[in-house]
PDB file of C-alpha atoms in Angstrom:
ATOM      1  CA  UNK A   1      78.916  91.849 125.936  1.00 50.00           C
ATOM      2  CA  UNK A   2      80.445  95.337 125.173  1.00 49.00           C
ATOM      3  CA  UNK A   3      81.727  95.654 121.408  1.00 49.00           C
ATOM      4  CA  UNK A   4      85.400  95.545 121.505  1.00 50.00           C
ATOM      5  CA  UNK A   5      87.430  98.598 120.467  1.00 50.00           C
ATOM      6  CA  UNK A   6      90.799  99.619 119.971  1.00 47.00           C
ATOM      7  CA  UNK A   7      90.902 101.382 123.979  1.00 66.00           C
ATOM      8  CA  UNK A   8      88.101  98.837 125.154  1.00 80.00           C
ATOM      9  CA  UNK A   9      90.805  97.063 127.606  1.00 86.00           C
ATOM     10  CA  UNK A  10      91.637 100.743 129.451  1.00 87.00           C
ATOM     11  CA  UNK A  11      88.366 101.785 129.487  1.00 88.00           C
ATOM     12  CA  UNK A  12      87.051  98.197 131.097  1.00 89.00           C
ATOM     13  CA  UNK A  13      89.902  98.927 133.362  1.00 89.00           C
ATOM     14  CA  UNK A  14      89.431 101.955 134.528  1.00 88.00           C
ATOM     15  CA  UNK A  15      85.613 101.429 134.937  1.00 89.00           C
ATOM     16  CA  UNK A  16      86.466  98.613 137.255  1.00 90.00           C
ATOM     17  CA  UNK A  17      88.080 100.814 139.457  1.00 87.00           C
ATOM     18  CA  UNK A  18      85.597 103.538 139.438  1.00 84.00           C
ATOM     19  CA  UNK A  19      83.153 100.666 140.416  1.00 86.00           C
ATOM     20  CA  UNK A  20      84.705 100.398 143.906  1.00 82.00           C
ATOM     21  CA  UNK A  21      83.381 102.558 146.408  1.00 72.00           C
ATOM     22  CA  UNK A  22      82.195 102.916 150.543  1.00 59.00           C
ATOM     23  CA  UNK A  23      79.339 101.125 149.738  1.00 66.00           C
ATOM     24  CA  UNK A  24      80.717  98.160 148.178  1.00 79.00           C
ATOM     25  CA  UNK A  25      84.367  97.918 148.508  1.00 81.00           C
ATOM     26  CA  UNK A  26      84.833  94.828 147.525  1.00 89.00           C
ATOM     27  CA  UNK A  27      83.806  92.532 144.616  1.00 91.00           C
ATOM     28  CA  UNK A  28      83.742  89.120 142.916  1.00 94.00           C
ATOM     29  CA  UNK A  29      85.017  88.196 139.610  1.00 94.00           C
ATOM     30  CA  UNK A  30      81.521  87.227 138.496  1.00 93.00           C
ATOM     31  CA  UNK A  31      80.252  90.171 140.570  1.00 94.00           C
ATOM     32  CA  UNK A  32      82.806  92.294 138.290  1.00 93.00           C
ATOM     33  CA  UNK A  33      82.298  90.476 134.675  1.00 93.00           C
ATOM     34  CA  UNK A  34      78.308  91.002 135.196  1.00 93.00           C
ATOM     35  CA  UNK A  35      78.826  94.662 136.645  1.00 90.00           C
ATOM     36  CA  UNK A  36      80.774  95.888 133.590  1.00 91.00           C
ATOM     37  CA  UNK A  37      79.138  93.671 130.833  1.00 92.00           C
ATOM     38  CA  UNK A  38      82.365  91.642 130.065  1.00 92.00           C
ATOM     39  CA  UNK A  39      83.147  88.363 130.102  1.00 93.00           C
ATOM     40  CA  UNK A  40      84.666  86.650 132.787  1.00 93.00           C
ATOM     41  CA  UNK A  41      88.109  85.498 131.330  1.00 93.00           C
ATOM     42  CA  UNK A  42      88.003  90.016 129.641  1.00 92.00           C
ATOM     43  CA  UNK A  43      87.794  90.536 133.800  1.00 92.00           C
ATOM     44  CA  UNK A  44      90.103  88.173 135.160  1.00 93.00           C
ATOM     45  CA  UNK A  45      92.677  89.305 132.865  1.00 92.00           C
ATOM     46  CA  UNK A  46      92.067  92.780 133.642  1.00 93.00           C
ATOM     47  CA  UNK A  47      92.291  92.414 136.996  1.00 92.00           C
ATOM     48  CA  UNK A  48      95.403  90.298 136.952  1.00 91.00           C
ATOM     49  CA  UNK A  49      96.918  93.130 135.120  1.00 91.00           C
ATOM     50  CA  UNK A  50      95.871  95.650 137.659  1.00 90.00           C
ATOM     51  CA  UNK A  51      96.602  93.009 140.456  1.00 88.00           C
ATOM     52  CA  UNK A  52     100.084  93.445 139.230  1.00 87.00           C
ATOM     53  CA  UNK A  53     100.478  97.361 139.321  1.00 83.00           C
ATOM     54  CA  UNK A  54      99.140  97.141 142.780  1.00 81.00           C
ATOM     55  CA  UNK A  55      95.819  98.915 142.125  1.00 85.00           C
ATOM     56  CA  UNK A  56      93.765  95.673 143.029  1.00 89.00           C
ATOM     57  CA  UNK A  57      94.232  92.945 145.783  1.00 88.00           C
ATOM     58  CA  UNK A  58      92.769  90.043 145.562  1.00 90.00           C
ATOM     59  CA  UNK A  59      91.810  88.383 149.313  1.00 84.00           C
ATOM     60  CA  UNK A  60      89.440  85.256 150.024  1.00 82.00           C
ATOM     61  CA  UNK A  61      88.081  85.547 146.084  1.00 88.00           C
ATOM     62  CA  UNK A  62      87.190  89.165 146.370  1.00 91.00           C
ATOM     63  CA  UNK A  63      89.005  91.959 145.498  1.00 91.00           C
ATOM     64  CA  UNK A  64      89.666  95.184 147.036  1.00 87.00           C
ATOM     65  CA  UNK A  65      91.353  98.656 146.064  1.00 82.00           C
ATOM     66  CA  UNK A  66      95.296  98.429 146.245  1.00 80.00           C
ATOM     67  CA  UNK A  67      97.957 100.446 147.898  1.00 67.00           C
ATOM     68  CA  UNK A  68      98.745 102.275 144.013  1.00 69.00           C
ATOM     69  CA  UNK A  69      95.487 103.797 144.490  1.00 69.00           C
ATOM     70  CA  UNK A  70      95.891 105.444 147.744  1.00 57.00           C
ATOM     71  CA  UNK A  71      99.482 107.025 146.710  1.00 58.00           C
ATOM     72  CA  UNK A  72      97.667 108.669 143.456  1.00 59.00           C
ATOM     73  CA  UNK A  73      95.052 109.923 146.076  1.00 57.00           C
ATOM     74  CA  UNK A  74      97.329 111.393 148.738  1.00 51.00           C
ATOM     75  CA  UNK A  75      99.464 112.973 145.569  1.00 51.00           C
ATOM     76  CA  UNK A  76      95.870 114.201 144.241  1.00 52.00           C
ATOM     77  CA  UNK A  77      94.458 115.654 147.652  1.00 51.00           C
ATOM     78  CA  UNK A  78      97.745 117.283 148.833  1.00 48.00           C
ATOM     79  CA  UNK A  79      98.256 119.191 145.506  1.00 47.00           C
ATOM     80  CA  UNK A  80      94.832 121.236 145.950  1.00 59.00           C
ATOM     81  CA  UNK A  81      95.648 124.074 147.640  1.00 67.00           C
ATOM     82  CA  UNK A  82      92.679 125.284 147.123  1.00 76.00           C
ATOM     83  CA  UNK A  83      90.942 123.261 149.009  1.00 79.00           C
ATOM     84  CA  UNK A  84      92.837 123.216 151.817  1.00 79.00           C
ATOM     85  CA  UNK A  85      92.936 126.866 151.957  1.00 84.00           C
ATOM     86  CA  UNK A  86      89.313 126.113 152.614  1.00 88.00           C
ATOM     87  CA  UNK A  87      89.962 123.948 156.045  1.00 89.00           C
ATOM     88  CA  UNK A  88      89.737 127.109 158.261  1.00 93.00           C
ATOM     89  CA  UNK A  89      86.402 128.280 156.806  1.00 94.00           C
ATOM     90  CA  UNK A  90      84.685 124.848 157.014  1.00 94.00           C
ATOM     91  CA  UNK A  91      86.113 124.057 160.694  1.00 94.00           C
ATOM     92  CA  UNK A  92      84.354 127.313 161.741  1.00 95.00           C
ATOM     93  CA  UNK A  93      81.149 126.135 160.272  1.00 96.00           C
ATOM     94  CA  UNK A  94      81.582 122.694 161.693  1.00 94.00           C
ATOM     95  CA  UNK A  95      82.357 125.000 165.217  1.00 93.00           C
ATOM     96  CA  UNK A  96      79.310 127.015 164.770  1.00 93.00           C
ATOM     97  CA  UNK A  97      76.736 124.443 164.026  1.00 94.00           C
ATOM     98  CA  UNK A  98      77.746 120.981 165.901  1.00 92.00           C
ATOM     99  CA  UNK A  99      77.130 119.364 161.803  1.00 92.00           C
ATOM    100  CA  UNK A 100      79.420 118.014 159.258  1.00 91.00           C
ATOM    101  CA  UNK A 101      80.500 120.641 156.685  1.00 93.00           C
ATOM    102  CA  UNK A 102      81.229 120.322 152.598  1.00 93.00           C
ATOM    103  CA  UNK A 103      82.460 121.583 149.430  1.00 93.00           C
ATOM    104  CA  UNK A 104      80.981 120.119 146.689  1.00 93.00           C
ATOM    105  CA  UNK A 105      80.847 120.843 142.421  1.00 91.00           C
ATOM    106  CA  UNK A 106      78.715 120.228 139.892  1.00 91.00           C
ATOM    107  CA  UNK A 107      80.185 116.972 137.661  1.00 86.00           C
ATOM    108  CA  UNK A 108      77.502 116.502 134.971  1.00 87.00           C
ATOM    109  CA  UNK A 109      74.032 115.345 136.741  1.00 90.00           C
ATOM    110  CA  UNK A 110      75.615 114.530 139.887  1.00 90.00           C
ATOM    111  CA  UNK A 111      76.930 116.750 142.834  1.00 91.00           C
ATOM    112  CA  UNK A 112      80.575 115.447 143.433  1.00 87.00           C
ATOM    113  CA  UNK A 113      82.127 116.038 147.191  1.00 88.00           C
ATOM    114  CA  UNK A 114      85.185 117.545 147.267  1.00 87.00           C
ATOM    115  CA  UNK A 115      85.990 118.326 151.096  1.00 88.00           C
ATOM    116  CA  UNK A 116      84.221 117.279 154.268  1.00 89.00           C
ATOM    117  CA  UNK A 117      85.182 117.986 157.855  1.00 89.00           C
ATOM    118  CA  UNK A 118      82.942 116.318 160.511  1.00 87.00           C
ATOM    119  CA  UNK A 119      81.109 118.102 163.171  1.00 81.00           C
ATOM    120  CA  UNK A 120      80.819 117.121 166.657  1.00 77.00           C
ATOM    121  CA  UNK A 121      77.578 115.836 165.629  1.00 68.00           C
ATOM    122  CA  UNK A 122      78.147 112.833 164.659  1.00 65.00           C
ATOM    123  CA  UNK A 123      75.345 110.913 161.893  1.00 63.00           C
ATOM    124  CA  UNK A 124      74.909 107.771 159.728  1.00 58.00           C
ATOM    125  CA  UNK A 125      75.011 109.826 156.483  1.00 61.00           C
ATOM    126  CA  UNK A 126      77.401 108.536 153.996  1.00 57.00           C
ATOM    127  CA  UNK A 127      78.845 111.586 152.359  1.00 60.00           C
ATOM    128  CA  UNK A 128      82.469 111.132 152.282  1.00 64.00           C
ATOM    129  CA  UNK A 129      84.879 113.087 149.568  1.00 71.00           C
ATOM    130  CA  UNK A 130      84.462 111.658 145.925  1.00 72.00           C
ATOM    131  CA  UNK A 131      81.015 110.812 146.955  1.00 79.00           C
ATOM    132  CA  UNK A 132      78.605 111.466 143.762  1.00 84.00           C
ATOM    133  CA  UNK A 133      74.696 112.071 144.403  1.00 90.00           C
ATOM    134  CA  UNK A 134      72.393 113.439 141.785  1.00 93.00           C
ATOM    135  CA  UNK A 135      72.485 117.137 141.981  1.00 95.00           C
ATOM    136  CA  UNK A 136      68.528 117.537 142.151  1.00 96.00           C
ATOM    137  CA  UNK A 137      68.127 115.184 145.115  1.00 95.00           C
ATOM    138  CA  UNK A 138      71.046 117.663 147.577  1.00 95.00           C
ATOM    139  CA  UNK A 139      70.964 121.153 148.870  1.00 97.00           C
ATOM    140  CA  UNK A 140      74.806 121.281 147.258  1.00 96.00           C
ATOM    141  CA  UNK A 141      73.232 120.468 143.627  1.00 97.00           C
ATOM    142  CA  UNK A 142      70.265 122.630 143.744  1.00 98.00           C
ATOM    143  CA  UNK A 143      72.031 125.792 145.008  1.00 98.00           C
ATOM    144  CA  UNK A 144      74.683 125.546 142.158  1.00 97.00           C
ATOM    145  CA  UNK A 145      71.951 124.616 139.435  1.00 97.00           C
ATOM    146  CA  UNK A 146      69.581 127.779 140.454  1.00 98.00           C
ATOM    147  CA  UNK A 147      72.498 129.985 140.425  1.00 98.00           C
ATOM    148  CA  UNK A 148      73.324 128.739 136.918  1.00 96.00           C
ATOM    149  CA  UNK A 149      72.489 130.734 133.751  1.00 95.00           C
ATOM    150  CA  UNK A 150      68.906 130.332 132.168  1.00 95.00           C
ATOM    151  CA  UNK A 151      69.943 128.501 129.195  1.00 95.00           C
ATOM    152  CA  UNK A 152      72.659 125.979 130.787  1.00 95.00           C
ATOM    153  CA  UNK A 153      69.807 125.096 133.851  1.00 96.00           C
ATOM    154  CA  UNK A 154      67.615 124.698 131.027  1.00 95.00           C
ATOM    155  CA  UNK A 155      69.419 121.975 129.396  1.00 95.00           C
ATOM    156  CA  UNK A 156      70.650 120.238 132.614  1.00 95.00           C
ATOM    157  CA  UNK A 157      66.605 119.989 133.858  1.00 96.00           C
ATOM    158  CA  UNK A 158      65.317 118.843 130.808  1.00 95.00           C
ATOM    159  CA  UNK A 159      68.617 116.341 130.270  1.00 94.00           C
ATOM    160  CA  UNK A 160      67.110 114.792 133.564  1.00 95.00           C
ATOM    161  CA  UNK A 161      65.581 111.525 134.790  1.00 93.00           C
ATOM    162  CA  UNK A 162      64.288 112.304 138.353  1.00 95.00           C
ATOM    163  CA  UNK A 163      64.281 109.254 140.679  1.00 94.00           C
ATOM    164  CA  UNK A 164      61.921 109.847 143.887  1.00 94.00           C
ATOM    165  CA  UNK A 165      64.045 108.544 146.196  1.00 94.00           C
ATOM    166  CA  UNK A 166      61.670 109.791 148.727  1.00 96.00           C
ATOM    167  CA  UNK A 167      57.994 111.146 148.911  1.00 95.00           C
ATOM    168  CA  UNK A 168      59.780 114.371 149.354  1.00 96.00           C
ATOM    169  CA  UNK A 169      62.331 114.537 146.303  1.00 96.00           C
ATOM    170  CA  UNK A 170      60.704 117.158 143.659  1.00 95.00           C
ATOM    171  CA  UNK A 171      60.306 114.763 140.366  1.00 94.00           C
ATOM    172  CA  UNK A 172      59.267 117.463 137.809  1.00 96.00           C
ATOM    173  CA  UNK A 173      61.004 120.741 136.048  1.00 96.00           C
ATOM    174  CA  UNK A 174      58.345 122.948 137.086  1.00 97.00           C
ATOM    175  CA  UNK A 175      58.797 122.465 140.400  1.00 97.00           C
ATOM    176  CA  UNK A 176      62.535 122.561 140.457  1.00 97.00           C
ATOM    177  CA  UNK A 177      62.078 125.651 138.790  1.00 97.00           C
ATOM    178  CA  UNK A 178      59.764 127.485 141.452  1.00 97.00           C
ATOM    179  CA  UNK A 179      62.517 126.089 143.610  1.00 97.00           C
ATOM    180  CA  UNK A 180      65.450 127.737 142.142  1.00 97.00           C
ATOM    181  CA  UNK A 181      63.704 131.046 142.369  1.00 97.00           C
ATOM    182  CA  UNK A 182      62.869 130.705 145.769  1.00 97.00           C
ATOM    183  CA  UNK A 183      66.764 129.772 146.515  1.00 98.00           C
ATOM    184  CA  UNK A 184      67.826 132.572 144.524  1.00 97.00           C
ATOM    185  CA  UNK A 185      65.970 134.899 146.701  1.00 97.00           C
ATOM    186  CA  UNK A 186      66.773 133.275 150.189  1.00 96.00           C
ATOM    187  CA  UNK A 187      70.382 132.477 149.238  1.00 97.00           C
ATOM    188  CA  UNK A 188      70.329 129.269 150.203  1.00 98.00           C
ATOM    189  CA  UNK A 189      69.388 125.996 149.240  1.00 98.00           C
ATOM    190  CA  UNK A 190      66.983 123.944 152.080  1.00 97.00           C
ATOM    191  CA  UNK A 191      67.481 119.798 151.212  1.00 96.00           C
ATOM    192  CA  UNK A 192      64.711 118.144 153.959  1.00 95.00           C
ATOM    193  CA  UNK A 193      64.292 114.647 153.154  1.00 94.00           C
ATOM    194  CA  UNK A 194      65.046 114.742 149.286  1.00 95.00           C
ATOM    195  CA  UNK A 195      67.340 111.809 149.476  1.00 93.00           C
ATOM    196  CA  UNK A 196      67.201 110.191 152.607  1.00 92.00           C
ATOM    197  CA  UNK A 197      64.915 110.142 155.287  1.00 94.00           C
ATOM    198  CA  UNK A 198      65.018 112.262 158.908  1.00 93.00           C
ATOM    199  CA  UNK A 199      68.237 114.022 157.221  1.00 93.00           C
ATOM    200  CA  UNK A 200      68.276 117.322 155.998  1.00 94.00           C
ATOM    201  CA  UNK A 201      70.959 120.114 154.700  1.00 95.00           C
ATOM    202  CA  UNK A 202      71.688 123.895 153.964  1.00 97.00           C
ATOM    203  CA  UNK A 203      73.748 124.743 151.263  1.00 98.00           C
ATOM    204  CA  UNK A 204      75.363 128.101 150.021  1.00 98.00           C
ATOM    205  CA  UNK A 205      76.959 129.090 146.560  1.00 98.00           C
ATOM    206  CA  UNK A 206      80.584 130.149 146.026  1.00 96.00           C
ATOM    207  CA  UNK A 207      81.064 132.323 142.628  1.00 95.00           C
ATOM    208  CA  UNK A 208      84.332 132.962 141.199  1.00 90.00           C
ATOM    209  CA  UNK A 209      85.507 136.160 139.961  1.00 88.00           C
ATOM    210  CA  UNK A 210      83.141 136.741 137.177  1.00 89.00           C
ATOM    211  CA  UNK A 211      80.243 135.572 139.598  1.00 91.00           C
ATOM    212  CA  UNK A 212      79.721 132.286 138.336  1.00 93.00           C
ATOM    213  CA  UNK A 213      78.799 129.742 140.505  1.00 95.00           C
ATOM    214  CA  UNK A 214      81.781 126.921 140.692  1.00 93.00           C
ATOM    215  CA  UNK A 215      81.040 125.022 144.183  1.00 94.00           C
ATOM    216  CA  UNK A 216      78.536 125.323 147.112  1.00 97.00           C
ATOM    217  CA  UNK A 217      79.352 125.019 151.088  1.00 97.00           C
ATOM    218  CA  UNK A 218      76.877 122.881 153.012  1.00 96.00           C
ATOM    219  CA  UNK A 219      76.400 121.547 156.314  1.00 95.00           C
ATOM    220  CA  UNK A 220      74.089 117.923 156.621  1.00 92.00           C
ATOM    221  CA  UNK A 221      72.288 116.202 159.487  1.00 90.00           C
ATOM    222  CA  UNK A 222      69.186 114.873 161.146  1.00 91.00           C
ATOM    223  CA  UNK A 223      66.127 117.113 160.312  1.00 94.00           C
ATOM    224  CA  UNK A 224      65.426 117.244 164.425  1.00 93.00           C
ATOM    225  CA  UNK A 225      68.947 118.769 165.210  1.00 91.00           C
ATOM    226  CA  UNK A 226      69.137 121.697 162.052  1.00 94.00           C
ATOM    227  CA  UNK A 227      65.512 122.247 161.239  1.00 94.00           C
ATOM    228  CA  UNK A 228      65.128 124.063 165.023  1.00 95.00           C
ATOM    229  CA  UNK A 229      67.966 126.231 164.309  1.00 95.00           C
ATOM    230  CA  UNK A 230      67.592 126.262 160.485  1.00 95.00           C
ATOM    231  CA  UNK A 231      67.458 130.403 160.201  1.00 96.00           C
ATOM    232  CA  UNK A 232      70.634 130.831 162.330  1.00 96.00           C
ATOM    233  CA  UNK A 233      72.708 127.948 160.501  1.00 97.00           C
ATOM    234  CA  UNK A 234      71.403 129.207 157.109  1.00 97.00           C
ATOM    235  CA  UNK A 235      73.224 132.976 157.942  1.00 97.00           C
ATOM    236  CA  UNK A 236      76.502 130.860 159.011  1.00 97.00           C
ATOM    237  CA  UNK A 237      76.506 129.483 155.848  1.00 97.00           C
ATOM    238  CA  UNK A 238      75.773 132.199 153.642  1.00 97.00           C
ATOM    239  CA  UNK A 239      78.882 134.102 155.879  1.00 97.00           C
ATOM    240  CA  UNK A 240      81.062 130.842 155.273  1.00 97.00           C
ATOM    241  CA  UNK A 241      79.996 131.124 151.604  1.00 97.00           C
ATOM    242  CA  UNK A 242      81.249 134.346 151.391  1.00 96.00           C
ATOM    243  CA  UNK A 243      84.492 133.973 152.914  1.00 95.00           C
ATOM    244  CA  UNK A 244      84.949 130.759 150.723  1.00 94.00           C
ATOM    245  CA  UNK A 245      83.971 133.200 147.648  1.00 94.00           C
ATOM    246  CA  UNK A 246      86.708 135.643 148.347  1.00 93.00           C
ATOM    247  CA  UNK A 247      89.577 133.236 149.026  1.00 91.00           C
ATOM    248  CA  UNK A 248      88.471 131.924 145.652  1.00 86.00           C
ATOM    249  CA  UNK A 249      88.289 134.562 144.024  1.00 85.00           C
ATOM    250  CA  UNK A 250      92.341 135.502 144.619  1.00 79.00           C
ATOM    251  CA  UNK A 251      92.625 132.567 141.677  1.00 65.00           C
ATOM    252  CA  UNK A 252      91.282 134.574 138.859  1.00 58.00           C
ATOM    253  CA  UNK A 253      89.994 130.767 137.141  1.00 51.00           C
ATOM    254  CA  UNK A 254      87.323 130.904 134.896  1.00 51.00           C
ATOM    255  CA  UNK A 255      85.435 127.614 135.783  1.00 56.00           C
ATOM    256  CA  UNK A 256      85.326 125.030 138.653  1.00 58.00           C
ATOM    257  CA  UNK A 257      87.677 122.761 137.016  1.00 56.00           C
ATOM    258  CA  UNK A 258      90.239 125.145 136.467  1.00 57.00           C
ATOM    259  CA  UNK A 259      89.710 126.050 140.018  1.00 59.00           C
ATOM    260  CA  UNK A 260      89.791 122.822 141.810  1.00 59.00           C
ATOM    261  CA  UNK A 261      92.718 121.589 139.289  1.00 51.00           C
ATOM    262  CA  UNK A 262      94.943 124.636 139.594  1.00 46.00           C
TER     263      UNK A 262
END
């Protein structure tokens, strides 16, 4: 079991929640207590506590997010303004290309999905906002890591486990380097089967006024519906990119958290 400090009972709260997502949405008790290495009466008594607040419901022995949650995410989502300044620019994409558009950051290892607007294309890719995927594994990742400076991609590679999720995901620093070079010449970053098979997807960087990458635009879908028109969708994105970049830029923030938290 976890040692037991003074903010042990927030932290074993709050890690409950963040266990919940799209692909499991609901949990056990013991599913919970085994999850978050804590005992079973530490997560019943937890969870009673956040059944209380309305953050957890508990149905048929499972429990589920609560209605608190969704009010903190509707308060979260409508305050961005700069993301949904970004709604015309990714609704164009989605126009241009039939696929479902993004704007994603950088949060550690893992690429975390800010804003998504579907395309008329339609797919079975799970990639909805708050979604985290390692960064290496995504078109969004590896066009913000390349555009990174020397030292901080450095440190990120080398900080790395890489997971072959496919036959296709790059597993070594060498070759993520002689990636990133090739991105940074096309302006793009080309994902084709890295972390799920038959999909694929384009991203772009946005830079902020210094021109530093903060975020990337990309579009995702089956490899037989964008790899045919993958020269055509890769100059709408670098256009969206640029759009995106400018809008940004009118904020004057020095880093994608100040950005995206403004």
């Amino acid at each position: 079991m976890k040692a037991r400090t003074r903010n042990s009972s927030l932290t074993n709260a709050l890690q409950i929640l963040k266990s919940f997502n799209l692909e499991q949405p609901e949990w056990s008790l013991r599913e919970i207590a085994a999850n978050q290495n804590i005992s079973i009466s530490t997560a019943h008594r937890l969870l009673k506590t956040l059944e209380e607040e309305n953050f957890i419901i508990h149905e048929k022995q499972h429990y589920k997010l609560g209605t608190s949650i969704l009010r903190f995410t509707n308060i979260f989502i409508d305050d961005l303004d700069v993301l949904k300044g970004m709604t015309p620019y990714l609704k164009s994409l989605t126009k241009k290309t039939g696929q479902s558009a993004h704007i994603a950051m950088l949060s550690g290892k893992e690429v975390l999905y800010l804003k998504k607007e579907d395309g008329l294309i339609q797919v079975p890719l799970k990639s909805h906002i708050g979604r985290r995927n390692p960064f290496y594994a995504t078109s969004s990742g590896q066009v913000i890591v390349a555009f990174m400076p020397d030292d901080q991609r450095l440190a990120l590679l080398q900080q790395t486990q890489f997971i072959d999720f496919t036959t296709s995901t790059l597993t070594t620093i060498e070759q993520y380097e002689r990636s990133f070079q090739q991105i940074r010449q096309q302006g793009v970053a080309i994902s084709r089967e890295e972390l799920h098979m038959q999909f694929m997807s384009i991203a772009a960087p946005i830079f902020n006024k210094q021109n530093e990458v903060v975020a990337s635009v990309s579009i995702a879908g089956k490899v037989k519906a964008l790899q045919p028109n993958e020269k055509a969708f890769a100059l709408s994105l670098k256009q969206t990119a640029e759009m995106i970049t400018q809008f940004i830029q009118k904020y004057g923030a020095g880093s994608p958290n100040d950005i995206f938290n403004k």
